């Protein structure tokens, strides 16, 4: 017998079996039906009855607000009311129940939510709604409030929100605040915040009570230092511009600026933050200068800044202890580089900020002619996207990331070897020209050592180069340093242990690719040969991972290699590791997250768009599933902090 169709509002759950004539209870095989609209309709009717004050058996009172309701509905949705109405408390029988901890309008919103499952969280009500939802144990509302606050996180209010989250046991929100927006250090944020503060407004100015009252209340508690400052550490340059920072207590400021995890472009940010905090209430706070300066790592500041700014600061001049810290910093700068390592103190230790999200930037290259295209790979999202193009075509250039900028150094524009240098600001997505090199160079190596950008070897259009020059970003000037012992074009470079290594290449004179390697000691200003590679490699990709120097692929005449060898400075020896999946020369190499990435290049017949990475733990190469939009060789490759 065929069963009649179910009504549209009902859904079958379970499988229907044919009836057995011998079955004594055939009903147990009938399918279960569920009407998904039943509960919603029932609550809608109960809310209508409540609005007409029908069948209501309790009145909830807060301030001068009286709200009729049904005990069974409140108890069903709120553990708070469930305990109240089913226990032995006097409220279980009372006709009127007063709630003293919640204001009338907030309580009405929450009781409306119990009946309708609808609530609107805004900047104006979130700071009263969240604790009230916590009191009534309406966890869904509390979660919605936390998600709203998470969406409002900003350098100006993150201290207040994280304090508010801790005060009300919002663990997820607290964790989100602690890891919020890693490393947003860009000038566009500085400009926005400075403008906001000057005008007395902010994009988050609708949460003033939350920012101020919660922060101040939390400062007085004992829990602040136990929490740490991950969010603030990563946002330090922005947060110090906010009123929140200026209102912190001395213990909180000391705890923050003493952290090794501060993400800052320079220790100058810390010094200026201290001066701003003291000047905010100078008469009271200037007595704390010595305590604060103990945590400012003055030896890490440039000598010029120490003399021109720190020494001239009146707050420093008026404190003998601060002057002692300044003298310590000046002594540090007078020492030779190798002796500075022996001068160990908290103030000479480099800060080690938390890992920020990374992007791999691939700049220009040959495809098959010189191109302007620049694309980025987002390691987290595992996808490529285009960014601002180079001002002009450029391939065979050196590429580094320094002081928050990407530098494209020299190269070939399709007709000429150039000495021009362009810098890219990831935050502004904009290229700017800086000082030209002294020599034209293509197929050069570029690296950063001791805060200077080095351009090593290359080809000037007629001969291979042994010359080396360095760029000082502060003075925007290039200057020559000691030349290499060998002319090297198509050279790879890397920095390990404070030494600059030049690997392989082509010398032009012998018309042979090179297996020799030499290293540069900046203190002695000299180049020294080290152990040779096992094979000749020109156009090899060179990268540094775990204090080891990798030489990847390259070619020896017409033979394009997929072999890889690694140099250990502690043993002055090279050893082979696993081969790449494909032959590559003139590829870009970078290290990130414990892996060595090789990008593009050519295999001797065509340009490659593929990327693969090496895992030293497994000694295996893996091809990345997402390829570049354009196959390119001779591209510049580097890794940057992701701008947010």
Coordinates of C-alpha atoms in Angstrom, one line a residue:
X1 CA 0.0 0.0 0.0
X2 CA 1.4 3.4 -1.0
X3 CA 1.6 5.9 1.8
X4 CA 0.1 9.4 1.1
X5 CA 2.6 12.2 0.4
X6 CA 3.8 14.3 3.3
X7 CA 2.8 18.0 3.6
X8 CA 5.5 20.4 2.3
X9 CA 6.3 21.7 5.8
X10 CA 7.3 18.3 7.0
X11 CA 10.5 16.4 6.4
X12 CA 11.2 12.6 6.5
X13 CA 13.8 11.4 8.9
X14 CA 14.7 7.7 8.6
X15 CA 14.0 5.0 6.0
X16 CA 10.5 3.5 5.5
X17 CA 10.4 -0.3 5.4
X18 CA 7.6 -2.4 3.9
X19 CA 5.2 -3.7 6.4
X20 CA 5.5 -7.3 7.5
X21 CA 2.1 -9.0 8.0
X22 CA 3.6 -10.9 10.9
X23 CA 4.8 -7.8 12.6
X24 CA 2.7 -7.2 15.8
X25 CA 3.4 -3.4 15.9
X26 CA 3.6 -2.0 12.3
X27 CA 3.6 1.6 13.6
X28 CA 7.2 1.3 14.8
X29 CA 8.3 1.3 11.2
X30 CA 6.5 4.6 10.3
X31 CA 8.8 7.4 9.4
X32 CA 9.3 10.3 11.9
X33 CA 8.2 13.7 10.6
X34 CA 9.5 17.1 11.8
X35 CA 7.9 20.4 11.1
X36 CA 10.7 23.0 11.1
X37 CA 8.3 25.9 11.5
X38 CA 6.6 24.6 14.6
X39 CA 9.0 26.1 17.2
X40 CA 9.1 29.4 15.5
X41 CA 5.4 29.6 15.2
X42 CA 4.9 28.6 18.9
X43 CA 7.4 31.3 20.1
X44 CA 5.7 33.9 17.8
X45 CA 2.3 33.1 19.5
X46 CA 3.9 33.2 23.0
X47 CA 5.4 36.6 22.2
X48 CA 2.0 37.9 21.0
X49 CA 0.4 36.6 24.3
X50 CA 3.2 38.4 26.2
X51 CA 2.6 41.7 24.4
X52 CA -1.1 41.4 25.4
X53 CA -0.2 40.4 28.9
X54 CA -2.0 37.1 28.5
X55 CA -1.1 34.0 30.5
X56 CA 1.9 35.9 31.9
X57 CA 2.8 34.6 35.4
X58 CA 5.7 36.9 36.3
X59 CA 6.8 40.5 35.9
X60 CA 10.5 41.2 35.6
X61 CA 11.4 44.6 37.0
X62 CA 14.6 46.6 36.3
X63 CA 14.8 50.3 37.3
X64 CA 11.4 51.7 36.4
X65 CA 10.8 49.2 33.6
X66 CA 8.3 46.4 34.1
X67 CA 8.3 43.5 31.7
X68 CA 5.5 40.8 31.8
X69 CA 6.7 37.3 30.8
X70 CA 6.1 33.6 31.1
X71 CA 8.3 31.7 33.6
X72 CA 8.5 28.6 31.4
X73 CA 9.8 30.6 28.4
X74 CA 12.4 32.4 30.4
X75 CA 13.5 29.2 32.2
X76 CA 13.7 27.3 28.9
X77 CA 16.1 29.9 27.3
X78 CA 18.1 31.2 30.2
X79 CA 19.9 29.1 32.8
X80 CA 19.8 32.1 35.1
X81 CA 16.0 32.2 35.1
X82 CA 15.9 28.4 35.1
X83 CA 17.8 28.3 38.4
X84 CA 15.7 31.1 39.8
X85 CA 12.2 29.6 39.0
X86 CA 12.9 26.0 39.7
X87 CA 14.8 26.3 42.9
X88 CA 13.9 27.1 46.5
X89 CA 14.5 30.9 46.2
X90 CA 11.6 33.2 47.0
X91 CA 11.6 34.4 43.4
X92 CA 10.4 31.0 42.3
X93 CA 6.9 32.0 43.7
X94 CA 7.0 35.8 43.4
X95 CA 4.8 37.6 41.0
X96 CA 7.3 40.4 40.6
X97 CA 11.1 39.8 40.4
X98 CA 13.5 42.7 40.4
X99 CA 16.9 42.4 38.6
X100 CA 19.2 45.0 40.1
X101 CA 22.4 44.3 38.0
X102 CA 20.8 45.3 34.6
X103 CA 19.3 48.5 33.4
X104 CA 15.7 48.4 32.1
X105 CA 16.3 48.9 28.4
X106 CA 19.0 46.3 28.2
X107 CA 16.8 43.7 30.1
X108 CA 13.9 44.4 27.8
X109 CA 16.2 43.8 24.7
X110 CA 17.3 40.4 26.2
X111 CA 13.8 39.3 27.1
X112 CA 12.7 40.3 23.6
X113 CA 15.5 38.1 22.3
X114 CA 14.3 35.1 24.4
X115 CA 11.0 35.3 22.6
X116 CA 12.1 36.3 19.1
X117 CA 15.8 35.2 18.7
X118 CA 16.5 38.6 17.3
X119 CA 18.9 41.3 18.7
X120 CA 20.8 44.2 17.3
X121 CA 24.3 44.9 18.7
X122 CA 25.6 48.4 18.1
X123 CA 28.5 50.5 19.3
X124 CA 26.2 52.3 21.7
X125 CA 24.8 49.2 23.5
X126 CA 27.5 46.5 23.2
X127 CA 29.3 47.5 26.5
X128 CA 26.1 47.0 28.5
X129 CA 24.6 44.2 26.5
X130 CA 27.6 41.8 26.8
X131 CA 27.8 41.8 30.6
X132 CA 24.0 41.6 30.9
X133 CA 23.9 38.6 28.5
X134 CA 26.7 37.0 30.6
X135 CA 24.6 37.5 33.8
X136 CA 21.5 35.9 32.2
X137 CA 23.7 33.2 30.6
X138 CA 22.5 33.9 27.1
X139 CA 25.7 32.6 25.5
X140 CA 24.6 33.2 21.9
X141 CA 24.0 37.0 22.6
X142 CA 27.4 37.2 24.4
X143 CA 29.1 35.5 21.4
X144 CA 27.4 38.0 19.0
X145 CA 28.7 40.9 21.2
X146 CA 32.2 39.4 21.1
X147 CA 32.1 39.0 17.3
X148 CA 31.0 42.6 17.0
X149 CA 33.8 43.9 19.2
X150 CA 36.3 41.8 17.2
X151 CA 35.1 43.5 14.1
X152 CA 35.8 46.9 15.8
X153 CA 39.4 46.1 16.8
X154 CA 41.7 49.0 16.0
X155 CA 45.0 50.4 17.3
X156 CA 43.1 53.1 19.1
X157 CA 40.8 50.8 21.1
X158 CA 42.5 47.5 21.3
X159 CA 43.8 48.0 24.9
X160 CA 40.3 48.8 26.0
X161 CA 38.7 45.9 24.2
X162 CA 41.2 43.4 25.5
X163 CA 40.7 44.7 29.0
X164 CA 36.9 44.5 28.6
X165 CA 37.2 40.9 27.2
X166 CA 39.3 39.8 30.2
X167 CA 37.0 41.5 32.7
X168 CA 34.0 39.6 31.3
X169 CA 35.7 36.2 30.7
X170 CA 35.4 36.4 26.9
X171 CA 38.3 34.1 26.1
X172 CA 38.0 34.0 22.4
X173 CA 37.8 37.8 22.1
X174 CA 40.8 38.2 24.4
X175 CA 42.8 35.8 22.2
X176 CA 41.7 37.6 19.1
X177 CA 42.7 40.9 20.6
X178 CA 46.0 39.4 21.6
X179 CA 46.8 38.4 18.0
X180 CA 45.0 41.2 16.3
X181 CA 46.2 42.4 12.9
X182 CA 49.9 41.6 13.2
X183 CA 52.3 44.2 12.2
X184 CA 50.1 47.0 10.8
X185 CA 53.0 49.5 10.8
X186 CA 52.2 51.4 7.6
X187 CA 52.2 55.2 7.2
X188 CA 48.6 55.2 6.1
X189 CA 47.7 54.2 9.6
X190 CA 49.9 56.8 11.1
X191 CA 48.4 59.4 9.0
X192 CA 44.8 58.3 9.8
X193 CA 45.5 58.2 13.5
X194 CA 47.4 61.5 13.7
X195 CA 44.5 63.2 11.8
X196 CA 42.0 61.6 14.1
X197 CA 43.8 62.6 17.2
X198 CA 44.4 66.2 16.0
X199 CA 40.7 66.6 15.1
X200 CA 39.6 64.9 18.3
X201 CA 37.8 62.1 16.4
X202 CA 38.5 58.5 15.3
X203 CA 37.0 55.8 13.3
X204 CA 36.4 54.1 16.6
X205 CA 35.3 57.2 18.5
X206 CA 31.9 55.8 19.1
X207 CA 33.3 53.5 21.8
X208 CA 34.8 56.1 24.1
X209 CA 33.5 54.7 27.3
X210 CA 34.7 51.3 26.5
X211 CA 38.1 52.6 25.6
X212 CA 38.6 54.7 28.6
X213 CA 36.5 53.3 31.5
X214 CA 37.3 49.7 30.9
X215 CA 41.0 50.4 30.4
X216 CA 41.3 52.5 33.5
X217 CA 39.4 50.0 35.6
X218 CA 41.6 47.2 34.3
X219 CA 44.7 49.2 35.0
X220 CA 43.8 49.1 38.7
X221 CA 43.4 45.3 38.7
X222 CA 46.2 42.8 39.3
X223 CA 45.7 41.0 36.0
X224 CA 47.3 43.3 33.4
X225 CA 50.9 42.1 33.5
X226 CA 49.7 38.4 33.5
X227 CA 48.1 38.9 30.1
X228 CA 51.1 40.1 28.1
X229 CA 50.8 42.4 25.1
X230 CA 50.8 40.4 21.9
X231 CA 48.3 42.7 20.1
X232 CA 49.9 45.9 21.4
X233 CA 53.4 44.6 20.7
X234 CA 52.6 44.0 17.1
X235 CA 50.7 47.3 16.8
X236 CA 53.1 49.3 18.9
X237 CA 53.8 52.1 16.4
X238 CA 50.1 52.8 16.1
X239 CA 49.0 52.2 19.6
X240 CA 51.4 54.7 21.1
X241 CA 49.6 57.4 19.2
X242 CA 46.3 56.7 21.0
X243 CA 44.9 58.2 24.1
X244 CA 44.7 54.7 25.6
X245 CA 48.5 54.4 25.7
X246 CA 48.9 57.9 27.2
X247 CA 46.5 56.9 30.0
X248 CA 48.4 53.7 30.9
X249 CA 50.0 53.4 34.4
X250 CA 53.8 53.2 34.9
X251 CA 53.8 49.5 35.5
X252 CA 51.9 48.8 32.2
X253 CA 54.2 51.1 30.2
X254 CA 57.3 49.4 31.7
X255 CA 55.8 45.9 31.0
X256 CA 55.1 46.9 27.4
X257 CA 58.4 48.6 26.4
X258 CA 60.5 45.9 28.1
X259 CA 59.0 43.2 25.8
X260 CA 61.3 41.5 23.4
X261 CA 58.2 41.0 21.1
X262 CA 57.7 44.6 20.1
X263 CA 57.3 44.9 16.3
X264 CA 59.0 48.2 15.5
X265 CA 60.9 49.6 12.6
X266 CA 63.4 51.2 15.0
X267 CA 64.1 51.6 18.7
X268 CA 63.4 55.3 18.1
X269 CA 59.7 54.4 18.3
X270 CA 60.1 53.2 21.9
X271 CA 62.1 56.3 23.0
X272 CA 59.6 58.7 21.4
X273 CA 56.7 56.7 23.1
X274 CA 58.4 57.1 26.5
X275 CA 58.8 60.9 26.0
X276 CA 55.2 61.3 24.8
X277 CA 53.9 59.3 27.8
X278 CA 55.9 61.4 30.3
X279 CA 55.0 64.7 28.7
X280 CA 51.3 63.8 28.8
X281 CA 51.4 64.5 32.6
X282 CA 54.9 65.8 33.0
X283 CA 54.8 67.1 36.6
X284 CA 53.7 63.7 37.9
X285 CA 55.5 61.4 35.5
X286 CA 59.0 62.9 35.0
X287 CA 60.1 61.1 38.2
X288 CA 59.6 57.8 36.3
X289 CA 62.1 58.7 33.5
X290 CA 64.9 56.5 34.9
X291 CA 62.6 53.5 35.3
X292 CA 61.4 53.9 31.8
X293 CA 64.8 54.5 30.1
X294 CA 66.0 51.3 31.7
X295 CA 63.9 49.5 29.1
X296 CA 64.7 51.6 26.1
X297 CA 67.5 49.9 24.1
X298 CA 69.6 53.0 23.4
X299 CA 72.6 51.1 22.1
X300 CA 70.4 49.9 19.2
X301 CA 69.8 53.5 18.1
X302 CA 71.9 55.1 15.4
X303 CA 74.8 57.3 16.8
X304 CA 73.4 60.4 15.1
X305 CA 70.0 59.9 16.8
X306 CA 71.7 59.5 20.2
X307 CA 73.6 62.8 19.7
X308 CA 71.0 64.9 18.0
X309 CA 67.8 63.7 19.7
X310 CA 68.4 61.7 22.9
X311 CA 71.2 63.8 24.3
X312 CA 69.3 67.0 23.6
X313 CA 66.0 65.8 25.3
X314 CA 65.5 67.8 28.5
X315 CA 63.9 64.9 30.3
X316 CA 67.2 62.9 29.8
X317 CA 69.4 65.9 30.7
X318 CA 67.6 66.3 34.0
X319 CA 68.2 62.6 35.1
X320 CA 71.6 61.3 36.1
X321 CA 70.5 57.7 35.6
X322 CA 69.2 58.5 32.1
X323 CA 72.6 60.1 31.3
X324 CA 74.3 56.9 32.4
X325 CA 72.2 54.9 30.0
X326 CA 73.2 57.3 27.2
X327 CA 76.8 56.9 28.1
X328 CA 76.4 53.1 27.9
X329 CA 75.0 53.5 24.4
X330 CA 77.8 55.8 23.2
X331 CA 80.4 53.3 24.6
X332 CA 78.7 50.5 22.6
X333 CA 79.0 52.5 19.4
X334 CA 82.7 53.2 20.0
X335 CA 83.5 49.4 20.2
X336 CA 84.4 47.4 17.1
X337 CA 81.6 45.2 15.9
X338 CA 83.1 42.0 17.2
X339 CA 83.6 43.5 20.7
X340 CA 80.0 44.7 20.9
X341 CA 78.9 41.1 21.2
X342 CA 80.7 40.9 24.5
X343 CA 78.8 43.9 25.9
X344 CA 75.7 42.0 27.0
X345 CA 72.8 43.6 28.7
X346 CA 69.0 43.9 28.3
X347 CA 69.6 47.1 26.3
X348 CA 71.9 45.6 23.8
X349 CA 69.7 42.6 23.0
X350 CA 67.8 42.8 19.7
X351 CA 64.0 42.5 20.0
X352 CA 62.5 39.4 18.5
X353 CA 59.0 40.2 17.4
X354 CA 56.4 37.5 16.8
X355 CA 56.2 36.1 13.3
X356 CA 54.0 38.2 11.1
X357 CA 52.0 37.0 8.1
X358 CA 54.3 36.8 5.1
X359 CA 54.1 37.5 1.4
X360 CA 56.5 36.5 -1.3
X361 CA 57.1 39.3 -3.8
X362 CA 58.2 38.5 -7.4
X363 CA 59.5 41.6 -9.2
X364 CA 60.0 42.0 -13.0
X365 CA 62.0 39.4 -14.8
X366 CA 62.3 38.0 -18.4
X367 CA 59.1 36.7 -20.0
X368 CA 60.8 36.5 -22.5
X369 CA 61.7 40.2 -22.6
X370 CA 62.1 42.5 -19.5
X371 CA 58.7 43.1 -17.9
X372 CA 57.2 45.5 -15.3
X373 CA 54.9 43.0 -13.7
X374 CA 55.0 42.4 -9.9
X375 CA 53.0 39.7 -8.2
X376 CA 52.7 38.5 -4.6
X377 CA 52.1 35.1 -3.1
X378 CA 50.1 34.9 0.1
X379 CA 51.3 31.9 2.0
X380 CA 48.2 31.7 4.2
X381 CA 45.7 32.1 1.4
X382 CA 47.8 30.1 -1.0
X383 CA 47.1 32.4 -3.9
X384 CA 48.8 35.0 -6.2
X385 CA 47.8 38.6 -6.7
X386 CA 49.1 41.5 -8.7
X387 CA 50.5 44.7 -7.1
X388 CA 51.8 48.0 -8.5
X389 CA 54.0 47.5 -11.5
X390 CA 57.6 48.7 -11.7
X391 CA 58.1 52.2 -13.0
X392 CA 60.1 50.7 -15.9
X393 CA 60.9 47.3 -17.4
X394 CA 63.5 45.5 -15.3
X395 CA 65.0 42.0 -15.2
X396 CA 68.3 40.5 -13.9
X397 CA 68.1 42.9 -10.9
X398 CA 69.1 42.4 -7.3
X399 CA 66.3 42.3 -4.8
X400 CA 66.1 42.8 -1.0
X401 CA 63.6 43.7 1.7
X402 CA 65.0 46.3 4.1
X403 CA 63.4 48.8 6.6
X404 CA 59.9 47.7 5.4
X405 CA 60.7 48.4 1.7
X406 CA 61.5 46.3 -1.3
X407 CA 64.5 47.4 -3.3
X408 CA 65.0 46.6 -6.9
X409 CA 68.6 47.2 -7.7
X410 CA 70.2 47.6 -11.1
X411 CA 69.4 45.0 -13.8
X412 CA 68.5 45.2 -17.5
X413 CA 65.7 47.2 -19.0
X414 CA 65.6 45.4 -22.4
X415 CA 68.2 47.5 -24.0
X416 CA 70.6 48.8 -21.3
X417 CA 72.3 47.6 -18.1
X418 CA 71.1 50.2 -15.5
X419 CA 72.3 51.6 -12.2
X420 CA 68.9 52.8 -11.1
X421 CA 67.3 51.7 -7.9
X422 CA 63.5 51.6 -7.1
X423 CA 62.0 51.0 -3.7
X424 CA 58.5 49.6 -3.2
X425 CA 56.3 50.5 -0.2
X426 CA 53.9 47.5 0.4
X427 CA 51.6 49.6 2.5
X428 CA 51.2 52.4 -0.1
X429 CA 51.5 49.9 -3.0
X430 CA 53.8 52.4 -4.6
X431 CA 57.3 52.5 -6.2
X432 CA 59.7 55.4 -5.6
X433 CA 63.2 56.0 -7.1
X434 CA 66.2 56.3 -4.7
X435 CA 69.8 57.1 -5.3
X436 CA 71.5 55.4 -8.3
X437 CA 74.3 53.0 -7.8
X438 CA 77.8 54.2 -8.9
X439 CA 78.1 51.4 -11.5
X440 CA 75.8 49.8 -14.0
X441 CA 75.0 46.2 -13.0
X442 CA 72.8 43.4 -14.2
X443 CA 72.9 39.8 -13.0
X444 CA 74.2 41.1 -9.7
X445 CA 73.7 39.7 -6.2
X446 CA 72.0 41.9 -3.5
X447 CA 71.8 41.4 0.3
X448 CA 71.5 43.3 3.5
X449 CA 74.3 43.2 6.1
X450 CA 74.5 45.4 9.2
X451 CA 71.7 47.7 7.9
X452 CA 73.4 48.3 4.6
X453 CA 72.3 47.1 1.1
X454 CA 75.1 45.5 -0.8
X455 CA 75.2 45.2 -4.6
X456 CA 77.8 42.5 -5.5
X457 CA 79.4 41.9 -8.9
X458 CA 77.3 41.6 -12.0
X459 CA 77.7 42.6 -15.6
X460 CA 78.0 46.2 -16.9
X461 CA 77.3 45.5 -20.6
X462 CA 80.9 44.8 -21.5
X463 CA 82.6 42.9 -18.7
X464 CA 81.9 40.9 -15.5
X465 CA 82.4 42.9 -12.3
X466 CA 84.3 42.2 -9.1
X467 CA 83.3 45.6 -7.6
X468 CA 80.9 45.8 -4.7
X469 CA 79.1 48.9 -3.4
X470 CA 76.8 49.5 -0.4
X471 CA 73.8 51.7 0.1
X472 CA 73.0 53.7 3.3
X473 CA 69.3 54.2 3.5
X474 CA 69.5 57.0 6.0
X475 CA 71.9 59.1 3.8
X476 CA 70.5 57.8 0.5
X477 CA 74.0 57.3 -0.7
X478 CA 76.1 54.5 -2.3
X479 CA 79.8 53.9 -1.7
X480 CA 82.3 51.3 -2.8
X481 CA 83.7 48.7 -0.5
X482 CA 86.5 46.2 -1.1
X483 CA 86.1 44.3 -4.4
X484 CA 85.8 40.5 -4.7
X485 CA 88.9 38.5 -5.6
X486 CA 87.0 37.2 -8.8
X487 CA 84.8 38.9 -11.4
X488 CA 81.4 37.4 -11.0
X489 CA 78.2 37.9 -13.1
X490 CA 75.1 35.8 -12.5
X491 CA 76.3 35.5 -8.9
X492 CA 74.2 34.5 -6.0
X493 CA 74.6 36.0 -2.5
X494 CA 73.5 35.3 1.1
X495 CA 74.3 36.5 4.6
X496 CA 75.1 34.0 7.3
X497 CA 76.6 34.8 10.7
X498 CA 77.4 38.4 9.9
X499 CA 79.3 37.5 6.7
X500 CA 78.3 38.1 3.1
X501 CA 78.8 35.2 0.7
X502 CA 79.2 35.4 -3.1
X503 CA 78.5 32.0 -4.7
X504 CA 79.6 30.8 -8.1
X505 CA 78.7 32.9 -11.2
X506 CA 80.6 33.5 -14.4
X507 CA 83.9 35.4 -14.6
X508 CA 84.0 36.2 -18.3
X509 CA 87.8 35.9 -18.5
X510 CA 88.1 32.1 -18.4
X511 CA 84.7 31.8 -20.1
X512 CA 83.8 29.2 -17.5
X513 CA 81.1 29.0 -14.8
X514 CA 82.5 29.1 -11.3
X515 CA 82.5 26.7 -8.4
X516 CA 84.4 29.1 -6.2
X517 CA 82.8 31.0 -3.2
X518 CA 84.1 33.9 -1.2
X519 CA 82.9 35.8 1.8
X520 CA 83.1 39.4 2.9
X521 CA 83.9 40.6 6.4
X522 CA 82.5 44.1 6.7
X523 CA 84.6 44.9 9.8
X524 CA 87.9 44.0 8.0
X525 CA 86.5 45.2 4.6
X526 CA 88.0 42.2 2.9
X527 CA 87.0 39.1 0.9
X528 CA 88.2 35.6 1.6
X529 CA 87.8 32.4 -0.4
X530 CA 86.1 29.5 1.4
X531 CA 85.4 25.9 0.4
X532 CA 84.3 25.5 -3.3
X533 CA 81.1 23.9 -4.3
X534 CA 81.2 20.4 -5.8
X535 CA 80.0 21.7 -9.2
X536 CA 80.2 24.8 -11.2
X537 CA 77.1 27.0 -11.0
X538 CA 76.2 30.2 -12.8
X539 CA 72.8 31.7 -12.3
X540 CA 72.3 29.6 -9.1
X541 CA 69.6 30.6 -6.7
X542 CA 71.1 31.3 -3.3
X543 CA 69.2 31.3 0.0
X544 CA 69.8 31.1 3.7
X545 CA 67.8 28.7 6.0
X546 CA 68.7 27.8 9.6
X547 CA 72.1 29.5 9.3
X548 CA 73.0 27.3 6.3
X549 CA 73.8 28.6 2.8
X550 CA 72.0 26.9 -0.1
X551 CA 73.0 26.9 -3.8
X552 CA 70.1 25.8 -5.9
X553 CA 70.2 24.8 -9.5
X554 CA 72.0 27.1 -12.0
X555 CA 73.9 26.0 -15.0
X556 CA 77.4 25.0 -16.3
X557 CA 77.4 25.9 -19.9
X558 CA 74.4 24.4 -21.6
X559 CA 73.7 22.0 -18.7
X560 CA 70.9 23.3 -16.5
X561 CA 71.0 21.7 -13.0
X562 CA 68.4 20.6 -10.6
X563 CA 70.9 19.6 -8.0
X564 CA 71.2 21.5 -4.7
X565 CA 74.1 21.8 -2.2
X566 CA 74.3 23.4 1.2
X567 CA 77.2 25.1 3.0
X568 CA 77.8 24.9 6.7
X569 CA 80.0 27.8 7.9
X570 CA 80.9 25.9 11.1
X571 CA 82.6 23.1 9.1
X572 CA 83.5 25.1 6.0
X573 CA 82.1 22.3 3.9
X574 CA 79.4 21.7 1.2
X575 CA 77.1 18.7 1.0
X576 CA 74.5 17.6 -1.4
X577 CA 70.8 17.5 -0.5
X578 CA 67.8 16.3 -2.5
X579 CA 67.4 17.5 -6.1
X580 CA 64.6 19.8 -7.1
X581 CA 61.7 18.4 -9.1
X582 CA 62.9 20.2 -12.2
X583 CA 66.0 21.9 -13.6
X584 CA 66.2 25.6 -13.0
X585 CA 68.6 28.4 -13.5
X586 CA 68.2 32.2 -12.9
X587 CA 65.4 31.4 -10.4
X588 CA 64.6 33.4 -7.3
X589 CA 65.1 31.9 -3.9
X590 CA 63.8 32.9 -0.4
X591 CA 63.3 31.3 2.9
X592 CA 60.1 31.5 5.0
X593 CA 58.5 29.5 7.8
X594 CA 61.4 27.0 7.9
X595 CA 61.1 26.2 4.2
X596 CA 63.3 27.2 1.2
X597 CA 61.3 28.4 -1.9
X598 CA 62.5 28.5 -5.4
X599 CA 60.5 30.6 -7.8
X600 CA 60.4 30.5 -11.6
X601 CA 63.6 30.6 -13.6
X602 CA 64.1 28.7 -16.9
X603 CA 65.0 25.1 -17.7
X604 CA 67.1 25.9 -20.7
X605 CA 64.3 26.0 -23.2
X606 CA 61.4 28.0 -21.6
X607 CA 60.6 30.2 -18.7
X608 CA 58.9 28.6 -15.7
X609 CA 55.9 29.8 -13.7
X610 CA 56.1 27.0 -11.1
X611 CA 57.3 27.3 -7.5
X612 CA 58.7 24.5 -5.3
X613 CA 59.9 24.4 -1.7
X614 CA 62.4 22.4 0.2
X615 CA 61.8 21.0 3.7
X616 CA 65.1 20.3 5.4
X617 CA 63.5 18.1 7.9
X618 CA 62.3 15.6 5.3
X619 CA 64.9 16.4 2.7
X620 CA 62.1 16.7 0.1
X621 CA 61.0 19.2 -2.6
X622 CA 57.3 19.9 -3.1
X623 CA 55.8 21.8 -6.0
X624 CA 53.3 24.5 -4.9
X625 CA 49.9 23.9 -6.4
X626 CA 49.4 27.6 -7.4
X627 CA 51.7 29.0 -10.2
X628 CA 52.6 32.5 -11.1
X629 CA 50.4 34.2 -13.7
X630 CA 53.6 34.6 -15.9
X631 CA 56.5 32.3 -16.4
X632 CA 59.6 34.4 -15.7
X633 CA 63.3 34.0 -15.2
X634 CA 65.8 36.6 -13.8
X635 CA 63.0 37.9 -11.5
X636 CA 63.8 39.4 -8.2
X637 CA 62.3 37.5 -5.2
X638 CA 62.0 38.4 -1.6
X639 CA 59.7 37.9 1.4
X640 CA 57.9 40.8 3.2
X641 CA 55.6 41.3 6.1
X642 CA 52.0 41.3 4.9
X643 CA 50.5 44.8 5.0
X644 CA 47.0 45.0 6.5

